[in-house]
PDB file of C-alpha atoms and ligand atoms in Angstrom:
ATOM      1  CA  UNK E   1       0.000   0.000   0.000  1.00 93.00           C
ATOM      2  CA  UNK E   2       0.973   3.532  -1.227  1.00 98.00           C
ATOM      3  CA  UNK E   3       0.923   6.564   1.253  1.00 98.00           C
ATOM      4  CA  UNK E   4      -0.232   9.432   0.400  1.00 98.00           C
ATOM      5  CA  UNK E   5       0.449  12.054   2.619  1.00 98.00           C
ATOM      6  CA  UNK E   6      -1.675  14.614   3.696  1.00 98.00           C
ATOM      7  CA  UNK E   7      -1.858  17.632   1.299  1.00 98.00           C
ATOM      8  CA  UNK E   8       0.023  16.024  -1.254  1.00 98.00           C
ATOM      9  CA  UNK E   9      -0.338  14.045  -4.271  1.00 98.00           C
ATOM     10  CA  UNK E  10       1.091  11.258  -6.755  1.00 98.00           C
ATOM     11  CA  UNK E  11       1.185   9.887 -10.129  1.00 98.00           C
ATOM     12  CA  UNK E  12       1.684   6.658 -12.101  1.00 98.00           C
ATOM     13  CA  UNK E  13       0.843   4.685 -14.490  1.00 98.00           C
ATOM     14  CA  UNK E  14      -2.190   1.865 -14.966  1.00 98.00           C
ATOM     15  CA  UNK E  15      -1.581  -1.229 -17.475  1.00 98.00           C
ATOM     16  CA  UNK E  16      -4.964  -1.758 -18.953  1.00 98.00           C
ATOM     17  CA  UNK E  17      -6.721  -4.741 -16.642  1.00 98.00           C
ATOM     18  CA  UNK E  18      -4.844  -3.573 -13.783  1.00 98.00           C
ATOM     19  CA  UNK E  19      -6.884  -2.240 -10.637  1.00 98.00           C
ATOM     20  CA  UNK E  20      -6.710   0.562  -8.222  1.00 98.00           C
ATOM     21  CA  UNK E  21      -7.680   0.286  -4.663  1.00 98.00           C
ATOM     22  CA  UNK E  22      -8.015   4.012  -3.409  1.00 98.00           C
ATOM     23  CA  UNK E  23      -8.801   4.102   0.777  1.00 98.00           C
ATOM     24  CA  UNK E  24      -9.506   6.505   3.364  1.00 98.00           C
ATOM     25  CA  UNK E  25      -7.134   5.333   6.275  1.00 98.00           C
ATOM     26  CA  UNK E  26      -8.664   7.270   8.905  1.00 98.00           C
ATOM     27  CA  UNK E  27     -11.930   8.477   7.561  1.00 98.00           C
ATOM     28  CA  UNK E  28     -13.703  11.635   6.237  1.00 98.00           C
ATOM     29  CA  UNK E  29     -10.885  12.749   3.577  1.00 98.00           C
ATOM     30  CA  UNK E  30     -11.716  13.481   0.069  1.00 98.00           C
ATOM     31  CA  UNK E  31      -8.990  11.938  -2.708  1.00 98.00           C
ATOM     32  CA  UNK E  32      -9.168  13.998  -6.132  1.00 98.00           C
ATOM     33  CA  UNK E  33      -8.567  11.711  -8.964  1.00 98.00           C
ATOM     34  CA  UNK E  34      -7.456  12.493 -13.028  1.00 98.00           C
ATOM     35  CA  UNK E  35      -6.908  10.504 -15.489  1.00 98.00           C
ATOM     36  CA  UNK E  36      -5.308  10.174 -19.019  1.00 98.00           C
ATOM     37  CA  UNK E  37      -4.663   8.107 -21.932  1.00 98.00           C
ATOM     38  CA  UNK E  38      -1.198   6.892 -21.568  1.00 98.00           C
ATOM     39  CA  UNK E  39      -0.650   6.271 -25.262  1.00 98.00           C
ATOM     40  CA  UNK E  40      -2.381   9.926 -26.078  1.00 98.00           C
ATOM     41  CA  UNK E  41      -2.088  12.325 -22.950  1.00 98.00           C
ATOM     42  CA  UNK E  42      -4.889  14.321 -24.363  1.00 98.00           C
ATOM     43  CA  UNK E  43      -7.639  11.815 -23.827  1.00 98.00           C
ATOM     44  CA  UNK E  44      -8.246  12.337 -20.803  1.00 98.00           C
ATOM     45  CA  UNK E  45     -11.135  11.907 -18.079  1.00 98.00           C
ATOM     46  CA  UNK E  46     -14.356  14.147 -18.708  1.00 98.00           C
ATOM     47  CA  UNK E  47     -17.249  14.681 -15.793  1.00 98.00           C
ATOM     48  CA  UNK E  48     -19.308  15.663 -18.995  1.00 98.00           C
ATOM     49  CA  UNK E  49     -19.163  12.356 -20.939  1.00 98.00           C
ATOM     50  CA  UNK E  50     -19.035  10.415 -17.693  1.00 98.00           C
ATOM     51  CA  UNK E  51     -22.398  12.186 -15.706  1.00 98.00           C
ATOM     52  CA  UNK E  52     -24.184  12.041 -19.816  1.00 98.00           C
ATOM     53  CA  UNK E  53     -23.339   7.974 -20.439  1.00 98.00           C
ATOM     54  CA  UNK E  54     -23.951   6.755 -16.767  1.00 98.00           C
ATOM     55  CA  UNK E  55     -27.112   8.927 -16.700  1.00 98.00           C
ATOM     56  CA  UNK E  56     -26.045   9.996 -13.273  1.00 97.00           C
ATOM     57  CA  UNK E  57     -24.930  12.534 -10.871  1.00 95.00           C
ATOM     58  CA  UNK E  58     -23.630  10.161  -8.663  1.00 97.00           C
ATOM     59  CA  UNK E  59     -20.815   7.479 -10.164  1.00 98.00           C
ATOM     60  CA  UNK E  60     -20.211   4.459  -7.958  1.00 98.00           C
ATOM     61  CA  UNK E  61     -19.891   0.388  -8.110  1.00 98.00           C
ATOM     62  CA  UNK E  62     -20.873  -0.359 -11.864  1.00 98.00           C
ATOM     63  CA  UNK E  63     -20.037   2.556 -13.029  1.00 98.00           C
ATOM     64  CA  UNK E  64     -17.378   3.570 -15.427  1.00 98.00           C
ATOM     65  CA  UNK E  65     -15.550   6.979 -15.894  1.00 98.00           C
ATOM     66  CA  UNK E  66     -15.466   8.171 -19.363  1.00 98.00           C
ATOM     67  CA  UNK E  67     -12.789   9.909 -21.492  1.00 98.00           C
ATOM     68  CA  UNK E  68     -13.645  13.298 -23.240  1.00 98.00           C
ATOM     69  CA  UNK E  69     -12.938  10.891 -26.977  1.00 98.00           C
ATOM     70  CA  UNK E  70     -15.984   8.814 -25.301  1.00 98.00           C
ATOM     71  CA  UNK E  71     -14.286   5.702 -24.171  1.00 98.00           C
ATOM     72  CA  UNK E  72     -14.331   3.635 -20.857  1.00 98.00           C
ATOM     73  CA  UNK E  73     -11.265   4.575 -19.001  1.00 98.00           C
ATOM     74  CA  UNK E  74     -11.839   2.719 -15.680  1.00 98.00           C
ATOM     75  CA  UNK E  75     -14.774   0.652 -14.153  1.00 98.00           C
ATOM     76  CA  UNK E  76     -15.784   0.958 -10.310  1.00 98.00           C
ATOM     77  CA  UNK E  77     -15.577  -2.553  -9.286  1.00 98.00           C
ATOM     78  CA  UNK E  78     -16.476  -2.295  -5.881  1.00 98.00           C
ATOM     79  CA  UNK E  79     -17.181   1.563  -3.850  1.00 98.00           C
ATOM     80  CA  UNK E  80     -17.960   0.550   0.319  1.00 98.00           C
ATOM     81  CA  UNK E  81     -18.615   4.041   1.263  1.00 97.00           C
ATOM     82  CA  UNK E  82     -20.754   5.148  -2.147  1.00 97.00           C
ATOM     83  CA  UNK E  83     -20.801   9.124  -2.108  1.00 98.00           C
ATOM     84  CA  UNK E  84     -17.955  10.261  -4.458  1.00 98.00           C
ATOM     85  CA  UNK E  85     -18.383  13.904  -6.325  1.00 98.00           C
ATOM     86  CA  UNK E  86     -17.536  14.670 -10.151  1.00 98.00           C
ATOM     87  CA  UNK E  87     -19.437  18.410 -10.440  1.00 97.00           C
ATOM     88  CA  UNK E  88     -16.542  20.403  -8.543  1.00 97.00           C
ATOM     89  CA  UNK E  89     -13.063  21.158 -10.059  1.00 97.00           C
ATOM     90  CA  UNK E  90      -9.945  20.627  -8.142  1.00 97.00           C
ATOM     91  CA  UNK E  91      -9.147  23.083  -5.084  1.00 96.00           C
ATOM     92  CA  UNK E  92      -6.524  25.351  -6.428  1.00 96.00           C
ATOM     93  CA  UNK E  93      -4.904  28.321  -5.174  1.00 93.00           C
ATOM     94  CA  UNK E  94      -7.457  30.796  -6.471  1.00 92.00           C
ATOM     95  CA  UNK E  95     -10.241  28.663  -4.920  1.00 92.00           C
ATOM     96  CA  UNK E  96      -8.481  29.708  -1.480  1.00 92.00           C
ATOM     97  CA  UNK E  97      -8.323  33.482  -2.784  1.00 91.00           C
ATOM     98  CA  UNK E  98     -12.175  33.297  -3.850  1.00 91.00           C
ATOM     99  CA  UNK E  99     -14.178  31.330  -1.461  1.00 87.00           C
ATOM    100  CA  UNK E 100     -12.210  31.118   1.479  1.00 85.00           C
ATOM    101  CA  UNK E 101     -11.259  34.686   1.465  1.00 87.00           C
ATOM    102  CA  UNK E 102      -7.407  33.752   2.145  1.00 86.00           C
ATOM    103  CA  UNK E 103      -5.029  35.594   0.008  1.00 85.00           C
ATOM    104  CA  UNK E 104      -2.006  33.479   1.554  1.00 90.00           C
ATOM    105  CA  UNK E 105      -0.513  30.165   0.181  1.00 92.00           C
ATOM    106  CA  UNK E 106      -2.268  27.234   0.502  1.00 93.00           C
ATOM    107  CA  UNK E 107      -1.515  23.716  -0.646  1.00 96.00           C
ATOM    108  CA  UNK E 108      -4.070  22.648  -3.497  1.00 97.00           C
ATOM    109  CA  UNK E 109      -5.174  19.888  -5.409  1.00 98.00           C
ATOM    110  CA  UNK E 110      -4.917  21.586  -8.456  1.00 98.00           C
ATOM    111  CA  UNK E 111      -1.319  22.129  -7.662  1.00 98.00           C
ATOM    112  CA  UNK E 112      -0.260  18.664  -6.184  1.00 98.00           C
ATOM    113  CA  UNK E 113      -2.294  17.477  -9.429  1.00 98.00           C
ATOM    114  CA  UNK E 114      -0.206  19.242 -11.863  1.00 98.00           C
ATOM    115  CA  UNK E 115       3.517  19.014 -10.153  1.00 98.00           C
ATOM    116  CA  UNK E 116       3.250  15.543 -10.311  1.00 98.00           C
ATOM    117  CA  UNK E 117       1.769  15.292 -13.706  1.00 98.00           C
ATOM    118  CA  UNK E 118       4.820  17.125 -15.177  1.00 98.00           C
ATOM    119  CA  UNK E 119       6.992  13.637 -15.611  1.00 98.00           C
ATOM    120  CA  UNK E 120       4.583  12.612 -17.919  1.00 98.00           C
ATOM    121  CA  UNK E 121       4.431  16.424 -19.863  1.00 98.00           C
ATOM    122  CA  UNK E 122       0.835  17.484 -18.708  1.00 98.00           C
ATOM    123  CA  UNK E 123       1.007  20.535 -18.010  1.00 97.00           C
ATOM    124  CA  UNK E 124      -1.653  22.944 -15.706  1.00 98.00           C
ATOM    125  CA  UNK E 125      -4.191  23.767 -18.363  1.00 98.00           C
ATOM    126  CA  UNK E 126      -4.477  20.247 -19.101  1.00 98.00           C
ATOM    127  CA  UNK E 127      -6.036  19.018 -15.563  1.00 98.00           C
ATOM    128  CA  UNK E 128      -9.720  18.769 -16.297  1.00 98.00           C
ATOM    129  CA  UNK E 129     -12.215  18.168 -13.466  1.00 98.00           C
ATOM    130  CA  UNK E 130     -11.398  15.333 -11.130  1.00 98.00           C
ATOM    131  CA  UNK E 131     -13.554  12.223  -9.999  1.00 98.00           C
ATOM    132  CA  UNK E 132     -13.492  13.750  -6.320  1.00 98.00           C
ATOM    133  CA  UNK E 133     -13.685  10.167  -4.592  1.00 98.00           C
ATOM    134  CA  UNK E 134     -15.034  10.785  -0.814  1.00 98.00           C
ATOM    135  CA  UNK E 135     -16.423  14.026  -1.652  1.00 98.00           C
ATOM    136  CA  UNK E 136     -19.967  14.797  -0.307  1.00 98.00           C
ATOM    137  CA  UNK E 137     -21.947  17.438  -2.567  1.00 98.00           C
ATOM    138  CA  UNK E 138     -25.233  17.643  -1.699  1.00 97.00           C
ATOM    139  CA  UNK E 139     -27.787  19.147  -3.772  1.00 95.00           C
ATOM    140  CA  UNK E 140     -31.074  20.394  -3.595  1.00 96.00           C
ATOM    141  CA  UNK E 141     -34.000  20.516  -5.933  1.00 96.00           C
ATOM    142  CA  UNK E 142     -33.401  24.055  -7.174  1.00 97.00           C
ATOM    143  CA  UNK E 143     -29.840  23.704  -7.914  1.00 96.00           C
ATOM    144  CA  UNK E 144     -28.365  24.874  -4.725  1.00 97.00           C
ATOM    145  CA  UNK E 145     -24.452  23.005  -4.092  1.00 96.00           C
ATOM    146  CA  UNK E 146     -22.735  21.830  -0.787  1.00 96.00           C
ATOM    147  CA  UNK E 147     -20.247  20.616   0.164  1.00 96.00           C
ATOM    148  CA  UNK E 148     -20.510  18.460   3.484  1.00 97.00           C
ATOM    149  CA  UNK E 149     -18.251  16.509   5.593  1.00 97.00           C
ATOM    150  CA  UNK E 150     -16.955  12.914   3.961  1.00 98.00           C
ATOM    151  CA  UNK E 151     -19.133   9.943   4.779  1.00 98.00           C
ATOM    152  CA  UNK E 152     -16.574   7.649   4.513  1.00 98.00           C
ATOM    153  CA  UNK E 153     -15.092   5.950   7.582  1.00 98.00           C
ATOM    154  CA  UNK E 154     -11.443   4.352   8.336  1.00 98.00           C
ATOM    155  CA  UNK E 155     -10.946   1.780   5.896  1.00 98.00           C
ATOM    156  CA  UNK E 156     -13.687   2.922   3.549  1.00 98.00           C
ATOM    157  CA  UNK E 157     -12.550   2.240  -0.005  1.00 98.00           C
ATOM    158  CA  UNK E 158     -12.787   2.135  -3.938  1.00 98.00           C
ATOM    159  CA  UNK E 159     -11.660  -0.337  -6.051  1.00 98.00           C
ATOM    160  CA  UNK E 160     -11.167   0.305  -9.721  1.00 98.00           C
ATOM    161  CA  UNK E 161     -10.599  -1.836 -12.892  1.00 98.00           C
ATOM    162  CA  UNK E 162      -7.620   0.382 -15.782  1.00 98.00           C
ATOM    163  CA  UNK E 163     -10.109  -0.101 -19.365  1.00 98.00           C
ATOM    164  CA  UNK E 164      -7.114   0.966 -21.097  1.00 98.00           C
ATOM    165  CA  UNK E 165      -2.844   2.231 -20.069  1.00 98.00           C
ATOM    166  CA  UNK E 166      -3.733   4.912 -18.161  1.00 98.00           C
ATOM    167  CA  UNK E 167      -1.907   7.753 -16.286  1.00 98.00           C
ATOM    168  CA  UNK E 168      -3.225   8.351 -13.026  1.00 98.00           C
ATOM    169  CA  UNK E 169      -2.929  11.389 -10.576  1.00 98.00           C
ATOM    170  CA  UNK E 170      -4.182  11.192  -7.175  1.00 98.00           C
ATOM    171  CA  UNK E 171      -4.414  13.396  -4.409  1.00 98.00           C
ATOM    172  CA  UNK E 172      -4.682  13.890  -0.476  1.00 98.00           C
ATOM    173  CA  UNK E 173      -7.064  17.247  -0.941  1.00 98.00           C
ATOM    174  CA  UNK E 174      -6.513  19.949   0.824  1.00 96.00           C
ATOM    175  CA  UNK E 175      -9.998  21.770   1.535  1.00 95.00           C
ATOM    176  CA  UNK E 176     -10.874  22.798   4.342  1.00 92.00           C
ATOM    177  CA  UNK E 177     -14.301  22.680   3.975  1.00 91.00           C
ATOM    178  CA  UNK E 178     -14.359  18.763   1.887  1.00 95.00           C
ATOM    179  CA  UNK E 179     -11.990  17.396   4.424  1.00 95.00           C
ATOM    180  CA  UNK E 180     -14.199  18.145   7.809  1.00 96.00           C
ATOM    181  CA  UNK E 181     -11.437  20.607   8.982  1.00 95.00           C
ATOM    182  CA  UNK E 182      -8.447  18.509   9.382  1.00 95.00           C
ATOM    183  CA  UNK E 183      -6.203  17.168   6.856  1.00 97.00           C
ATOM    184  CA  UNK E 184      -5.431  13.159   6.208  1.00 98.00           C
ATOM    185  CA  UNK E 185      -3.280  10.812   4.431  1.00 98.00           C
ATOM    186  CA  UNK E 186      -4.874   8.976   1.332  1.00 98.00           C
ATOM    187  CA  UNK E 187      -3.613   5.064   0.479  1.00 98.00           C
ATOM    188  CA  UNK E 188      -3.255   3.256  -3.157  1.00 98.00           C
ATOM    189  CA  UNK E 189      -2.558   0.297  -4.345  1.00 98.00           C
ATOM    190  CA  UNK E 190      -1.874  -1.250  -7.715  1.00 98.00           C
ATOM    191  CA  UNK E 191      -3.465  -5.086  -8.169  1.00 98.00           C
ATOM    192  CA  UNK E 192      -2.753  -7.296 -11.000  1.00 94.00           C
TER     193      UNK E 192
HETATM  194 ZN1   ZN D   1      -8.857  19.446  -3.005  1.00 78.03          ZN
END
């Protein structure tokens, strides 16, 4: 198992057939997750295509997460905690700036997203909006967004299935507000 550590993030690759366990060690912290076509870095993962095929806001076990060239990129195999968000971008610095009202440096998805992405040549513009797995948006009927405290509990996790090579970007977010106040590690691991 991987370590993630809080407020940070990582990247790797995904043979095709290959699976991803992503879990919450210790409970209520959101992991933001991108991903691209490791043959063709700009296929990449789209909420869009995903929320139109599934016919869904909410993408768990049996679901798959679609590329914006409209192909399967990963399956959800198995999902024990079942609230995971894809309507909110990343948290980057400007999200800090504009609805937190702090003009200092903060650590950011967005950020810990793209620094690790650069290995592969992705660069900033190219992050598109992550699966946010953990993250609890709740909506109501007139449109209204927010964002609540994780459901998931120690151990909660997701298991996914690689449709194709994939790169794969993960992170340990670093909201305030998505995280319940306090920031925690986030663990991976690769299964044949
Ligand atoms: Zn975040």
């Amino acid at each position: 198992m991987e370590v993630i550590k809080k407020q940070t993030g990582a990247a790797f690759t995904l043979k095709k057939g290959q699976k991803l366990k992503v879990l919450d060690p210790l409970g209520e912290q959101v992991s933001d997750m991108v991903l691209f076509n490791a043959q063709d870095t700009r296929e990449k993962i789209s909420s869009g295509k995903t929320l139109d095929f599934e016919e869904n806001i909410l993408i768990t076990k049996g679901n798959f997460l679609w590329s914006n060239r409209s192909r399967k990129m990963m399956e959800i195999l198995e999902d024990t905690n079942g609230r995971n968000d894809f309507l909110l971008a990343p948290c980057s610095p400007e999200t800090f700036q504009i609805m937190y009202n702090n003009p200092e440096y903060h650590p950011s998805c967005f950020e810990n997203l793209y620094t690790n992405l650069e290995k592969f040549n992705i660069q900033p513009d190219d992050v598109p909006t992550a699966f946010n797995i953990f993250m609890n948006v709740q909506f109501a009927a007139d449109g209204k967004l927010r964002v609540d405290p994780p459901l998931s509990k120690a151990g909660d996790y997701l298991l996914f299935q690689a449709q194709m090579d994939l790169i794969v970007a993960l992170t340990a977010c670093s909201a305030e507000d998505s995280n319940n106040g306090s920031f925690k590690p986030i663990h991976y691991e690769i299964l044949d």
